[in-house]
mmCIF file of C-alpha atoms in Angstrom:
data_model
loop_
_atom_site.group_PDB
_atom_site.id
_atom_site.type_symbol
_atom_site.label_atom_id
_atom_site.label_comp_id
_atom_site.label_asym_id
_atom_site.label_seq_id
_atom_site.Cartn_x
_atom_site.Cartn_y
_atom_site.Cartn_z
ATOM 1 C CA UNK A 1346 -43.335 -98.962 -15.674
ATOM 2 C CA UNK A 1347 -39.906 -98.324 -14.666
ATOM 3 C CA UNK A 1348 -37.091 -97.506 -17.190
ATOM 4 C CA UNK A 1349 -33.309 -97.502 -16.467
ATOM 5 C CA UNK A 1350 -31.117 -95.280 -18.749
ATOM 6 C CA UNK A 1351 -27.477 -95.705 -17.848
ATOM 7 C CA UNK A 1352 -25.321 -92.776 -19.552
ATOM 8 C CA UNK A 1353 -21.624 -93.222 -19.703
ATOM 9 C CA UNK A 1354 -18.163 -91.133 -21.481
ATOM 10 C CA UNK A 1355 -17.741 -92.812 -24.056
ATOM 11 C CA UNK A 1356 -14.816 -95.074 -24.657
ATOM 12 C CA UNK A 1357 -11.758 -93.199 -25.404
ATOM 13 C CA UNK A 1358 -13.568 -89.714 -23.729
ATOM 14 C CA UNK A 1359 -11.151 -88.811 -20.652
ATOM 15 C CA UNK A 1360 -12.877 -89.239 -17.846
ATOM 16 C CA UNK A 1361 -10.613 -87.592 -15.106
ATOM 17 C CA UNK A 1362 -13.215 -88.347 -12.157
ATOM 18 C CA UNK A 1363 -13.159 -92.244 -12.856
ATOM 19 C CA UNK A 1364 -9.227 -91.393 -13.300
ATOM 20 C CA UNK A 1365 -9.405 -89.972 -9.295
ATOM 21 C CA UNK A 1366 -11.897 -92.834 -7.860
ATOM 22 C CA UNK A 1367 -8.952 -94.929 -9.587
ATOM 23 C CA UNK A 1368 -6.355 -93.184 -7.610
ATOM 24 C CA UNK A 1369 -8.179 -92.819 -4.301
ATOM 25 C CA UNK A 1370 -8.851 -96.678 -4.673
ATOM 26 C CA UNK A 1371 -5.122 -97.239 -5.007
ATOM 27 C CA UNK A 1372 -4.190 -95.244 -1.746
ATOM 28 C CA UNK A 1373 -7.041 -97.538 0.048
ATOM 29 C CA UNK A 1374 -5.259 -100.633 -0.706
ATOM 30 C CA UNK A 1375 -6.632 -101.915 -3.498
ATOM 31 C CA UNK A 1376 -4.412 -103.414 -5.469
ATOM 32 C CA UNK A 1377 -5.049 -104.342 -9.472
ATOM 33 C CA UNK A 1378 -8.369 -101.664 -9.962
ATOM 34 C CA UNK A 1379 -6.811 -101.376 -13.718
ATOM 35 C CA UNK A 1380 -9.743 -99.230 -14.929
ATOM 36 C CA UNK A 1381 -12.576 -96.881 -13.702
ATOM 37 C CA UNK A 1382 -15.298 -95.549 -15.810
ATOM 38 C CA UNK A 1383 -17.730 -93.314 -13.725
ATOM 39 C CA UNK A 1384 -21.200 -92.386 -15.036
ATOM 40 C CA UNK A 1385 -24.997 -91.640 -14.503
ATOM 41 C CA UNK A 1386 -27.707 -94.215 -13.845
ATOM 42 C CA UNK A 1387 -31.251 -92.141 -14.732
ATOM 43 C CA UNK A 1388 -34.635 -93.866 -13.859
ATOM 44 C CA UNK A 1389 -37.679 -93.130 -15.696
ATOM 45 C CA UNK A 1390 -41.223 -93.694 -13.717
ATOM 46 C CA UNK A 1391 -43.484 -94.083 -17.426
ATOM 47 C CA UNK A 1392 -46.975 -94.472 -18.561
ATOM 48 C CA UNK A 1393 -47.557 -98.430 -19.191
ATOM 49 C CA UNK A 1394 -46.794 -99.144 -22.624
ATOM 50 C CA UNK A 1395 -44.297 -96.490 -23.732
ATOM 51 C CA UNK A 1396 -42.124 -97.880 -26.509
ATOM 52 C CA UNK A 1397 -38.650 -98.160 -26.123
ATOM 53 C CA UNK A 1398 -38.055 -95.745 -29.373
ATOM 54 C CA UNK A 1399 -39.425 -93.151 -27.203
ATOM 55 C CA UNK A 1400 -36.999 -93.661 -24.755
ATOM 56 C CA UNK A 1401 -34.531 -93.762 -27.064
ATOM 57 C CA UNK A 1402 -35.440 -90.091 -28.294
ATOM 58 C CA UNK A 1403 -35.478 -88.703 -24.798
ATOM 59 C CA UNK A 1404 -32.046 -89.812 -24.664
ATOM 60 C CA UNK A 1405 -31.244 -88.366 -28.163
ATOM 61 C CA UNK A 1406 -32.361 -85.220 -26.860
ATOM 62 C CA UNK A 1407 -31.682 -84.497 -23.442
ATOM 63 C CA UNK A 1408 -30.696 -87.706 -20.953
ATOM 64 C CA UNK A 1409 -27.057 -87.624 -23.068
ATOM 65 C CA UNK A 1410 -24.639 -85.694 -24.866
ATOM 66 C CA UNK A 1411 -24.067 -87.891 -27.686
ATOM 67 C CA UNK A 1412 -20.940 -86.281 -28.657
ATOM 68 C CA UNK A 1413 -19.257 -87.448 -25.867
ATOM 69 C CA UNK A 1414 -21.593 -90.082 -24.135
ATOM 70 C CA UNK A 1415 -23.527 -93.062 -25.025
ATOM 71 C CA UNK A 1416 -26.309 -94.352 -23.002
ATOM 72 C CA UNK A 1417 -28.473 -97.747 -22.691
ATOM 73 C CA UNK A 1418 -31.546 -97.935 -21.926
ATOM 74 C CA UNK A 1419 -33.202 -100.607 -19.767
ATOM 75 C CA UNK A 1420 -36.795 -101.742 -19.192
ATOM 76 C CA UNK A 1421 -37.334 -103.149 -16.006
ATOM 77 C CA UNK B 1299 -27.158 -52.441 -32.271
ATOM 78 C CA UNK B 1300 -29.813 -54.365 -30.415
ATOM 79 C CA UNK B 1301 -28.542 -57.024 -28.187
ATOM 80 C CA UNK B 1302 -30.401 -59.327 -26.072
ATOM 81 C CA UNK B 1303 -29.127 -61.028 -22.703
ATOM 82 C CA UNK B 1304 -30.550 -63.929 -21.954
ATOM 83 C CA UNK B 1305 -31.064 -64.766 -18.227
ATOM 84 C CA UNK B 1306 -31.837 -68.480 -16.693
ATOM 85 C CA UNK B 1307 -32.474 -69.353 -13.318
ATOM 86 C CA UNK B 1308 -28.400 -69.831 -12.035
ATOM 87 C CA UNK B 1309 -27.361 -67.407 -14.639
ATOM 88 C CA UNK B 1310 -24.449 -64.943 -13.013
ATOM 89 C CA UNK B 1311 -23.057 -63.017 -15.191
ATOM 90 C CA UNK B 1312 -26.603 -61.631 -17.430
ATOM 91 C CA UNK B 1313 -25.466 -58.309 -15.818
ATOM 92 C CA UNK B 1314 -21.581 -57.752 -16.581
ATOM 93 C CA UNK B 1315 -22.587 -58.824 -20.118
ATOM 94 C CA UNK B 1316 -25.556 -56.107 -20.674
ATOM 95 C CA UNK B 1317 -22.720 -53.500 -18.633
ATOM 96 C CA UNK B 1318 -20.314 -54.517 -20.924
ATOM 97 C CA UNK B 1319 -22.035 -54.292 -24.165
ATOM 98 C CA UNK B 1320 -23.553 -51.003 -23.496
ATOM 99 C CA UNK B 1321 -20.271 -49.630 -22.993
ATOM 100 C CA UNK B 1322 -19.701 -50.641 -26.328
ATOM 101 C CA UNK B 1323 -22.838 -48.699 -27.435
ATOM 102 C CA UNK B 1324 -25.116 -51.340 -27.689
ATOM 103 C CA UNK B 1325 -28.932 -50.791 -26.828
ATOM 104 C CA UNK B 1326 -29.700 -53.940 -24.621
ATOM 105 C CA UNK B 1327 -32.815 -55.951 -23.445
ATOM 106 C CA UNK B 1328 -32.718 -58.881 -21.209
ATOM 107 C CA UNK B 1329 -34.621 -61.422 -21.603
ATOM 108 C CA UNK B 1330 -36.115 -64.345 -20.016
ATOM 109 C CA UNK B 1331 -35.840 -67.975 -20.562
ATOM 110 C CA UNK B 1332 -39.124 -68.442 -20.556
ATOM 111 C CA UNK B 1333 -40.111 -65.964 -23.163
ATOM 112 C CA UNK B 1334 -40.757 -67.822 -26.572
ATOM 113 C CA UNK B 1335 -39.640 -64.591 -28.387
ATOM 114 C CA UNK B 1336 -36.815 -62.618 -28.958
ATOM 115 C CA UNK B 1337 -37.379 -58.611 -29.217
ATOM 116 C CA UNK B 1338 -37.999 -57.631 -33.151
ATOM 117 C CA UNK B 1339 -34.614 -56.772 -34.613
ATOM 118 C CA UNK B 1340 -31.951 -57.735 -32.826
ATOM 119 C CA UNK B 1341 -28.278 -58.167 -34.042
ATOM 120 C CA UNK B 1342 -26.918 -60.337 -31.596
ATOM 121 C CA UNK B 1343 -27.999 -62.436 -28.911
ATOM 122 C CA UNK B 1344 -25.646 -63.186 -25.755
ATOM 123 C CA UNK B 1345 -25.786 -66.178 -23.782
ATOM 124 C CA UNK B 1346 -24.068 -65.406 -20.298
ATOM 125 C CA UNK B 1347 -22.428 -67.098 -17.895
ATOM 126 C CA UNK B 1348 -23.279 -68.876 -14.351
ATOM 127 C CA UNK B 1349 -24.798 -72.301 -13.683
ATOM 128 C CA UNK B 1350 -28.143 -72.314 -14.996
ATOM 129 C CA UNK B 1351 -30.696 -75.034 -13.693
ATOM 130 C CA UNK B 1352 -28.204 -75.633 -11.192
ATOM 131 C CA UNK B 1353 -25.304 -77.473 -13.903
ATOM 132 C CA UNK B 1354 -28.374 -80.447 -13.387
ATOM 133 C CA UNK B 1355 -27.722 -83.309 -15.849
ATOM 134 C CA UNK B 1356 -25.109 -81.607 -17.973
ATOM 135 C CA UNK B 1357 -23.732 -77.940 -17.774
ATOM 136 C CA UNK B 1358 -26.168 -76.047 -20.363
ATOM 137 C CA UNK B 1359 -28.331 -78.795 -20.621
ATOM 138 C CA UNK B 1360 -31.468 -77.559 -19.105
ATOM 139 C CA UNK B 1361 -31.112 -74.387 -20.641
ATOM 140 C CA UNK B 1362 -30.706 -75.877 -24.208
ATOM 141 C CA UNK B 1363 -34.479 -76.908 -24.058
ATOM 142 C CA UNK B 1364 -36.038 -73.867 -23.385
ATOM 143 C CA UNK B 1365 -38.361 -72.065 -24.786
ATOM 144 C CA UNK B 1366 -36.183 -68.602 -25.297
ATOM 145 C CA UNK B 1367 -33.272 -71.386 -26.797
ATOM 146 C CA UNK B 1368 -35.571 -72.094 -29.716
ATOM 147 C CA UNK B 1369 -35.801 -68.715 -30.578
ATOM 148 C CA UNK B 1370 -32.142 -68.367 -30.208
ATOM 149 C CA UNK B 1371 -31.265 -71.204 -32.438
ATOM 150 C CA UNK B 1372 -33.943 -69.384 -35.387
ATOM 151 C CA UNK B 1373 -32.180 -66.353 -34.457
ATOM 152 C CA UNK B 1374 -28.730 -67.943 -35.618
ATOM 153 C CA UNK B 1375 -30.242 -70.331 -38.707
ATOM 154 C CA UNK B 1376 -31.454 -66.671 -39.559
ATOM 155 C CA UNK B 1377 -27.324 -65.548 -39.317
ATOM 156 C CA UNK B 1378 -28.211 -63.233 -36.353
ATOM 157 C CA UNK B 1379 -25.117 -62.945 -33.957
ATOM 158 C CA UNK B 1380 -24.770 -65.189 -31.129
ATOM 159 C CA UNK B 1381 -22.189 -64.989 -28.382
ATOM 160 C CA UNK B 1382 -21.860 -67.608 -25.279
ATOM 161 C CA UNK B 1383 -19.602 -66.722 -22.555
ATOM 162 C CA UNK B 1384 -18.750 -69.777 -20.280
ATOM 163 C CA UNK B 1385 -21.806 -71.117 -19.421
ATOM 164 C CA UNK B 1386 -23.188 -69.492 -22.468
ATOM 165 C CA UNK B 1387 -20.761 -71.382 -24.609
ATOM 166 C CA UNK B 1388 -22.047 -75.056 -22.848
ATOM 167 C CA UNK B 1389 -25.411 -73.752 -23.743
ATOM 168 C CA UNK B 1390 -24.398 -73.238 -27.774
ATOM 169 C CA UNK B 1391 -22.974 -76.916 -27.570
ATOM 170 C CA UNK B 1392 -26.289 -78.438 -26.078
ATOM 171 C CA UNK B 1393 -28.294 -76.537 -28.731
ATOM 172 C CA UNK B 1394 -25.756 -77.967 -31.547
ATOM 173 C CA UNK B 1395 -24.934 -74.205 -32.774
ATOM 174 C CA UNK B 1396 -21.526 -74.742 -32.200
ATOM 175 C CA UNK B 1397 -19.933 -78.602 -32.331
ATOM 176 C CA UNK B 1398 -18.039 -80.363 -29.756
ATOM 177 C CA UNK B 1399 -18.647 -80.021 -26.095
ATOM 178 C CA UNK B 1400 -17.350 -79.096 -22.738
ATOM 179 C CA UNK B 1401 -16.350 -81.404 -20.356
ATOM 180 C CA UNK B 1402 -14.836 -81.648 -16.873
ATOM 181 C CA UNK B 1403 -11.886 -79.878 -16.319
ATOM 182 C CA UNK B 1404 -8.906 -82.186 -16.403
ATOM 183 C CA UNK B 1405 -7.467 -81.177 -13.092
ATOM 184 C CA UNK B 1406 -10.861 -81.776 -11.955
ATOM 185 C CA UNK B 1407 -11.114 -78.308 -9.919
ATOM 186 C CA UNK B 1408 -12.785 -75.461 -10.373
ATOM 187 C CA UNK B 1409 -10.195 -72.888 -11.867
ATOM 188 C CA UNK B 1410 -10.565 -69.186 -11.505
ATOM 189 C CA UNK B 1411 -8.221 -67.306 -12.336
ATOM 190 C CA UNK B 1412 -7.043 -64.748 -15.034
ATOM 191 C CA UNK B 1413 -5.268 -66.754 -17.981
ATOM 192 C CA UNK B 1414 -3.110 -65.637 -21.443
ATOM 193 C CA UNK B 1415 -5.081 -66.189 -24.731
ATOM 194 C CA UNK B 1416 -3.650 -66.348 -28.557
ATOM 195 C CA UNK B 1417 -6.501 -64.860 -30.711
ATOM 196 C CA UNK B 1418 -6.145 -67.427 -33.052
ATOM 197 C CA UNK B 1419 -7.913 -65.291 -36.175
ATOM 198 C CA UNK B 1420 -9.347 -62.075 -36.486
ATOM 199 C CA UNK B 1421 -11.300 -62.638 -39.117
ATOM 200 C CA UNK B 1422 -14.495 -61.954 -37.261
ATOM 201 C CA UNK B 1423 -16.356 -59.489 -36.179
ATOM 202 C CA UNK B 1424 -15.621 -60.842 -32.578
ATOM 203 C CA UNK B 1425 -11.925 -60.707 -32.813
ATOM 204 C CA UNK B 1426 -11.283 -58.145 -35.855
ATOM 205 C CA UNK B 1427 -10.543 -55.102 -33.330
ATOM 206 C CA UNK B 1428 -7.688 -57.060 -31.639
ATOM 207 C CA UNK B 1429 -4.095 -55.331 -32.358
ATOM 208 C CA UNK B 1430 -2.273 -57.884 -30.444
ATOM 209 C CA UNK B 1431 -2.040 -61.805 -30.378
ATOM 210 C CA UNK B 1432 -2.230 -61.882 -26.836
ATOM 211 C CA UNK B 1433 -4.673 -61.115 -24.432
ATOM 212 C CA UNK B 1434 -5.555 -61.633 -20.628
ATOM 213 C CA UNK B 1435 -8.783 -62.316 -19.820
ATOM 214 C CA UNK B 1436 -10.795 -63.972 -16.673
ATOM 215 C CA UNK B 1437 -11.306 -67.990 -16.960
ATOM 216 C CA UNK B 1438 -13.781 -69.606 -13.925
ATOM 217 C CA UNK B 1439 -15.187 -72.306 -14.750
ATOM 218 C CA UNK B 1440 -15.046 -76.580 -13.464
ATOM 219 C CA UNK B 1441 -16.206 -77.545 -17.228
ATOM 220 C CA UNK B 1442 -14.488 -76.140 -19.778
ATOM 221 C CA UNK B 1443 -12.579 -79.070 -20.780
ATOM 222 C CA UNK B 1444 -13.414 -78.813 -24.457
ATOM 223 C CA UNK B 1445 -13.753 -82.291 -26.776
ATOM 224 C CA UNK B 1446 -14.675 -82.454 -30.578
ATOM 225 C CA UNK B 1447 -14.226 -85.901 -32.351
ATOM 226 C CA UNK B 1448 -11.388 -85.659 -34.979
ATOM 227 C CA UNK B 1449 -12.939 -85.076 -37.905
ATOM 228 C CA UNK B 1450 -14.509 -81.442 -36.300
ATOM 229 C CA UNK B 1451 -11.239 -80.417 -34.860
ATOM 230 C CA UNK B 1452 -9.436 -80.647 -38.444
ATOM 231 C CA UNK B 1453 -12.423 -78.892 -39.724
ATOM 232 C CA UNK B 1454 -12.411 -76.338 -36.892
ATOM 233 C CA UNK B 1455 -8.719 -75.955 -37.817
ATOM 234 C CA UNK B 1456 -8.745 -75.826 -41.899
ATOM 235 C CA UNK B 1457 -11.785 -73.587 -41.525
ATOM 236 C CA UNK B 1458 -9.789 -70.795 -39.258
ATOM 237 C CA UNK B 1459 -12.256 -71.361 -36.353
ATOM 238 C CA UNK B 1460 -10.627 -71.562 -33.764
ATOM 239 C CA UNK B 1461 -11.004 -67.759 -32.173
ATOM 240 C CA UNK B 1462 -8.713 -68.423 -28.760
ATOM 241 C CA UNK B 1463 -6.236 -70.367 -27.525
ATOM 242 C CA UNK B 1464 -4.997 -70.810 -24.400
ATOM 243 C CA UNK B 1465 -1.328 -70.142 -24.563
ATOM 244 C CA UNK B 1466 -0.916 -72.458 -21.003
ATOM 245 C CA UNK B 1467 -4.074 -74.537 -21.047
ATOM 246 C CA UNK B 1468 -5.535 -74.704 -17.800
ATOM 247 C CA UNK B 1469 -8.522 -77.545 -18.405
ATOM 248 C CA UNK B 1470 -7.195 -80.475 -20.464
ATOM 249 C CA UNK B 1471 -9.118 -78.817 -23.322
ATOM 250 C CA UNK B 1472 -8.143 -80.456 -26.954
ATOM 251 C CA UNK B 1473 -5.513 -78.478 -29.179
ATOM 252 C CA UNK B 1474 -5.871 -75.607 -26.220
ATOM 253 C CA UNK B 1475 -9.136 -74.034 -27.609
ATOM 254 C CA UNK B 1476 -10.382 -71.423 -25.531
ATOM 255 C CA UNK B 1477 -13.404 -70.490 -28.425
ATOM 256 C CA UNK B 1478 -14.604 -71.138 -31.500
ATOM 257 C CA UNK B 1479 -16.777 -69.853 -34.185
ATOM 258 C CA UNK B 1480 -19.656 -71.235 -36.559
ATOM 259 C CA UNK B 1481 -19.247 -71.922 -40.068
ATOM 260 C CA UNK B 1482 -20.880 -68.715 -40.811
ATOM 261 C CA UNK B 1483 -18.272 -66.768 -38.116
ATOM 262 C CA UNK B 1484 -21.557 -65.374 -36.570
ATOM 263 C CA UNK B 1485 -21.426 -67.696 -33.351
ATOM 264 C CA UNK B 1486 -18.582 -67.390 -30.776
ATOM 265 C CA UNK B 1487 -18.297 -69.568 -28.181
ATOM 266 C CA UNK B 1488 -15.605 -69.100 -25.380
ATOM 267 C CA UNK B 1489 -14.895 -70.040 -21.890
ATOM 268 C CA UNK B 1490 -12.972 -66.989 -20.619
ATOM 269 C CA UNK B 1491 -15.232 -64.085 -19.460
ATOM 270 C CA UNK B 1492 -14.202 -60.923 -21.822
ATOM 271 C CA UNK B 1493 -16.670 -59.295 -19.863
ATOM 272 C CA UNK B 1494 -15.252 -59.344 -17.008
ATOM 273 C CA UNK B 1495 -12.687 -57.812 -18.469
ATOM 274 C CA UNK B 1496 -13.803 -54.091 -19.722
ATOM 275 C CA UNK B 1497 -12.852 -51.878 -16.846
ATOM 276 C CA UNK B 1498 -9.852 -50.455 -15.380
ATOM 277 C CA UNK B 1499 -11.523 -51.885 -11.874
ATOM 278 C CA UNK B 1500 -11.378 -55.114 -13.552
ATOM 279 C CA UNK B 1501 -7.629 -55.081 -13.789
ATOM 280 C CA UNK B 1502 -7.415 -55.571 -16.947
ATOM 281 C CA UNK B 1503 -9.527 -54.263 -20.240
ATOM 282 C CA UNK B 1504 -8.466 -56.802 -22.971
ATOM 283 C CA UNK B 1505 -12.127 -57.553 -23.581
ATOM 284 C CA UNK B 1506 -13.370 -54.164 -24.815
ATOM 285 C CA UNK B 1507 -11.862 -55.022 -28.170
ATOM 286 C CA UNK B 1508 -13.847 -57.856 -28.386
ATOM 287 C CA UNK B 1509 -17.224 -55.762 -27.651
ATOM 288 C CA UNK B 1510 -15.969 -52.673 -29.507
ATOM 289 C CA UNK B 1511 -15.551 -54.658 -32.550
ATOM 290 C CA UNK B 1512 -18.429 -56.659 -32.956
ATOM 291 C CA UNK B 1513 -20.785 -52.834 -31.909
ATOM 292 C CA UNK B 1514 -19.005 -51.283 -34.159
ATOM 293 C CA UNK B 1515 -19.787 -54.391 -37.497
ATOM 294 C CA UNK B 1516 -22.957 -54.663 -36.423
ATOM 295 C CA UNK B 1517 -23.858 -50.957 -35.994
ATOM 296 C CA UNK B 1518 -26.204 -49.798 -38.415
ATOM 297 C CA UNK B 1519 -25.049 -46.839 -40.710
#
């Protein structure tokens, strides 16, 4: 089974290379991009049947840095 | 004093710390990450600089889950010495020694270069041998951008542990901390290199202090 985690700065974190796609979107053209968050998008190849708890524990300890990132995890 | 180096795959500066701390006059063994032991009675354990496992996932991620950083964190719980230099210091924020965490440099690039420090206390046997408030000592680093949720910055600050400051911050980091200490005052973390910084040839010696002084506490009479 495949398993997304998505791992992003948490809101009110700094992210200064969102901050530069921002900018560099700007100088493109684009008009109105207000906002951009950039982050990490980890998928997990697992054993049938792993519980989503377990995921949630490999996150915990390793996929994120809870003290400045939070993460969701998807099942596909 | 017995002093271990630890060395990771990426790790670049496992050498200038085990040159400078045996200038000090400390008897050092390096060690590998894979080792699930440290050598029987050591004093302090340094964590050096570079880009172990590559900076994959996070900057001291890796490292944080390996077998010698197991043994390091006992070492502390035990009140052993720790000190992280740079990489070392992402390292002591993935194992949760130290709080907060180091993020991207603000500026986004890579910044090496030598910057101006405040020690910010000497009241530890990292800092007690300074004489002067201000040092100059090597910074090169892209994430040293350092974050702590508000509650751990006012306790970092109304528990004196703050150990440097950057006195023109270079990396965005919050309330210009360059380093910090445990609770204990046993575990330094900083980004600037003080060993890099022991030799005439380095141009500049401002570290020595830092190894003198913490030799000289932990040196056994």
């Amino acid at each position: 089974m495949k398993v997304r985690v998505d791992v992003m700065l948490k809101d009110g974190v700094l992210d200064p290379q969102g901050e530069a796609v921002r900018h560099a979107l700007g100088a493109l053209g684009f008009a109105g991009v207000e906002g951009v968050r950039q982050g990490k998008v980890i998928e997990l190849e697992l054993a049938d049947g792993t519980p989503e708890s377990e995921v949630g524990r490999m996150c915990e300890q390793l996929l994120a840095n809870t003290v400045i990132e939070s993460y969701r995890i998807v099942m596909e | 004093m017995k002093a271990a180096v630890l060395v990771f795959p990426g790790s670049n500066c496992d050498r200038d710390m085990a040159v400078a701390l045996r200038a000090a006059g400390a008897d050092v063994t390096m060690v590998w990450h894979k080792d699930a032991v440290l050598p029987e009675g050591l004093d302090l354990v340094a964590v050096p600089g570079g880009f172990s496992f590559g900076d994959y996932l996070r900057c001291g991620a890796i490292a944080a889950q390996s077998p010698i950083c197991r043994a390091l964190v006992d070492h502390a719980v035990r009140g052993g010495f720790v000190l992280g230099v740079c990489n070392g210091f992402q390292v002591l924020t993935e194992t949760g020694l130290l709080p907060g965490a180091l993020m991207r440099n603000a500026g986004l690039k890579f910044i090496c270069r030598t910057v101006a420090l405040e020690v910010a206390t000497r009241q530890s046997d990292f800092t007690s041998g300074y004489e002067v408030d201000r040092i100059r000592i090597p910074v090169a680093h892209h994430d040293g951008n350092y974050f702590a949720d508000p509650e751990t910055l006012a306790r970092l600050e109304g528990d004196d542990l703050v150990a440097f400051r950057y006195l023109d911050n270079p990396n965005g980091s919050l309330a210009d901390i360059a380093g910090i200490l445990s609770e204990n005052r046993r575990v330094l973390g900083m980004m600037p290199h003080p060993e890099r910084a022991v030799d005439t040839g380095h141009g500049g010696t401002d570290g020595q202090a830092l190894f003198r002084s913490l030799v000289g506490a932990l040196q056994h009479v």
